[in-house]
Short mmCIF file of C-alpha atoms in Angstrom, two decimals:
data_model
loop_
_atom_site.label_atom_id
_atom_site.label_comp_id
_atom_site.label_asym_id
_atom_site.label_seq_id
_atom_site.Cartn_x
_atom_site.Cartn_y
_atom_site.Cartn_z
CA UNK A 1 26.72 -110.74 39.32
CA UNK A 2 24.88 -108.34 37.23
CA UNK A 3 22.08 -106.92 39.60
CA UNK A 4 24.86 -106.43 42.62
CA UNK A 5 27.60 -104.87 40.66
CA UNK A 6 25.09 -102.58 38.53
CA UNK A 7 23.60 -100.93 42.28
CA UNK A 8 27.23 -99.99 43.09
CA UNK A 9 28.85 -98.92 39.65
CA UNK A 10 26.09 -98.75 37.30
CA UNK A 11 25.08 -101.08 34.07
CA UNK A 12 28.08 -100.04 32.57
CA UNK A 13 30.49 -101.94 34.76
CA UNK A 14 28.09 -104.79 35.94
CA UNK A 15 27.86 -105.79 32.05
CA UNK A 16 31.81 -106.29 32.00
CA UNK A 17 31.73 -107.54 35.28
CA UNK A 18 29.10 -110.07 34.77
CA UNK A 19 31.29 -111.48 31.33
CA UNK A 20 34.20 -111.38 33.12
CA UNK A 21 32.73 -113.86 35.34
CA UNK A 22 31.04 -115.86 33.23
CA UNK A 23 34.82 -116.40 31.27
CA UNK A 24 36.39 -116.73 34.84
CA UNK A 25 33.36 -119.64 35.12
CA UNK A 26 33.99 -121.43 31.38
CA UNK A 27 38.06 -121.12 32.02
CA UNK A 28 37.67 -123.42 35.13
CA UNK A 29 34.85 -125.54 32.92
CA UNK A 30 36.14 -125.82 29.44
CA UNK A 31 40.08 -124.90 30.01
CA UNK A 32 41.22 -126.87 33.41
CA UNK A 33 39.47 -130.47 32.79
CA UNK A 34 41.68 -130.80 29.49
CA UNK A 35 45.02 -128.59 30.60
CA UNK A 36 44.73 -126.14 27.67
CA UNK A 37 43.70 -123.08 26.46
CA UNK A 38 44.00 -120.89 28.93
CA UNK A 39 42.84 -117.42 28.34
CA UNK A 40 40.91 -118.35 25.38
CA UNK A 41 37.36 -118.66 26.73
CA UNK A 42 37.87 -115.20 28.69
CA UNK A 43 38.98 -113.90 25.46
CA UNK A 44 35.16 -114.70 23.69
CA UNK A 45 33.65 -113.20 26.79
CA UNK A 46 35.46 -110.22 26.75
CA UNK A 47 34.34 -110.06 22.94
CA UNK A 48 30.98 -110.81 23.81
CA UNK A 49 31.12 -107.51 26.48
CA UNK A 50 32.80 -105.39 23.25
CA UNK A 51 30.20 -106.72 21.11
CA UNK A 52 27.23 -105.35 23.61
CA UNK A 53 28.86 -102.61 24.65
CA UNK A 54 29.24 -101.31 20.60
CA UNK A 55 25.71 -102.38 19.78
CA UNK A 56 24.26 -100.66 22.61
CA UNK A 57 26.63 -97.28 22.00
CA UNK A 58 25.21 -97.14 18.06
CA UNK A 59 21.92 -98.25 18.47
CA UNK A 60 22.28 -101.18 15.92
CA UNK A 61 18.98 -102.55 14.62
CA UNK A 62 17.52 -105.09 11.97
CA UNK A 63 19.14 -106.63 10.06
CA UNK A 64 22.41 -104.78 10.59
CA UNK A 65 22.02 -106.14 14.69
CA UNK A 66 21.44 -109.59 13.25
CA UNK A 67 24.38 -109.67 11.49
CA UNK A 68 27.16 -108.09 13.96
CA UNK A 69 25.18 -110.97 16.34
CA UNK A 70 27.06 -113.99 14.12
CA UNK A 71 30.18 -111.82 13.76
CA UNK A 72 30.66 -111.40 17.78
CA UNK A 73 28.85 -114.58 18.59
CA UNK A 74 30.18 -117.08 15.96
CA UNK A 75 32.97 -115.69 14.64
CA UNK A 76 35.12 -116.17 17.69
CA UNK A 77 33.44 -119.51 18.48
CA UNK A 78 36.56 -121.21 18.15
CA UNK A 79 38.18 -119.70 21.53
CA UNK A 80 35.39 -121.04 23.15
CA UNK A 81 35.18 -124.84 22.19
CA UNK A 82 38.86 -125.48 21.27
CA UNK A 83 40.25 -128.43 19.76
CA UNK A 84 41.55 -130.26 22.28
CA UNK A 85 38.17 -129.79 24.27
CA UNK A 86 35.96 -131.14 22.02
CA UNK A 87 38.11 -133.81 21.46
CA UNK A 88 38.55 -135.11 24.99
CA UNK A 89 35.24 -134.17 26.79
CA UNK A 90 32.85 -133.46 24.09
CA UNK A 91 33.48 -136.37 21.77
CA UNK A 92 33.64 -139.04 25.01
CA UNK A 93 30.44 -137.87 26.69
CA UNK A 94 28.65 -138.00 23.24
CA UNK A 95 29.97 -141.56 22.64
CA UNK A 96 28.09 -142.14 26.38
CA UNK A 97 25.06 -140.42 25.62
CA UNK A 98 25.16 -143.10 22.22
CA UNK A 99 25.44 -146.38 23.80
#
């Protein structure tokens, strides 16, 4: 997604356009096996694109980098894995990966 979209519009663009895809991808993963959630996994994407895109604009480094990494990363975890997905996909195939 990347390399195609960043020939035609630039890095700029093909950075959004390569999270927006990859939330598009987890929505159909994560969201439509357990009927919930919608939205939230493209949500954490689009944070993740925010979170790059401010990084990159003032040139965060160190320890300061390390630390916005577990704010954007971690921090909105949650939309990512929710609830009701851990409960009824995680937790099973985890029980099968046990016996």
């Amino acid at each position: 997604v990347f390399r195609p979209l960043s020939r035609k519009w630039g890095a700029a663009v093909a950075l959004w356009g390569g999270f927006i895809f990859s939330g598009l991808s987890h929505e159909l993963v994560i969201t439509v096996p357990v009927g919930a959630g919608f939205g939230a996994p493209m949500v954490y994407f689009l944070i993740q694109a925010l979170g790059v895109t401010l990084e990159r604009r003032f040139s965060l480094n160190g320890g300061l980098a390390r630390l916005w990494v577990w704010i954007v990363v971690l921090a909105p975890a949650y939309w990512l894995f929710s609830p009701l997905f851990m409960e009824r996909v995680i937790l099973p195939f985890l029980n099968v990966m046990n016996k």
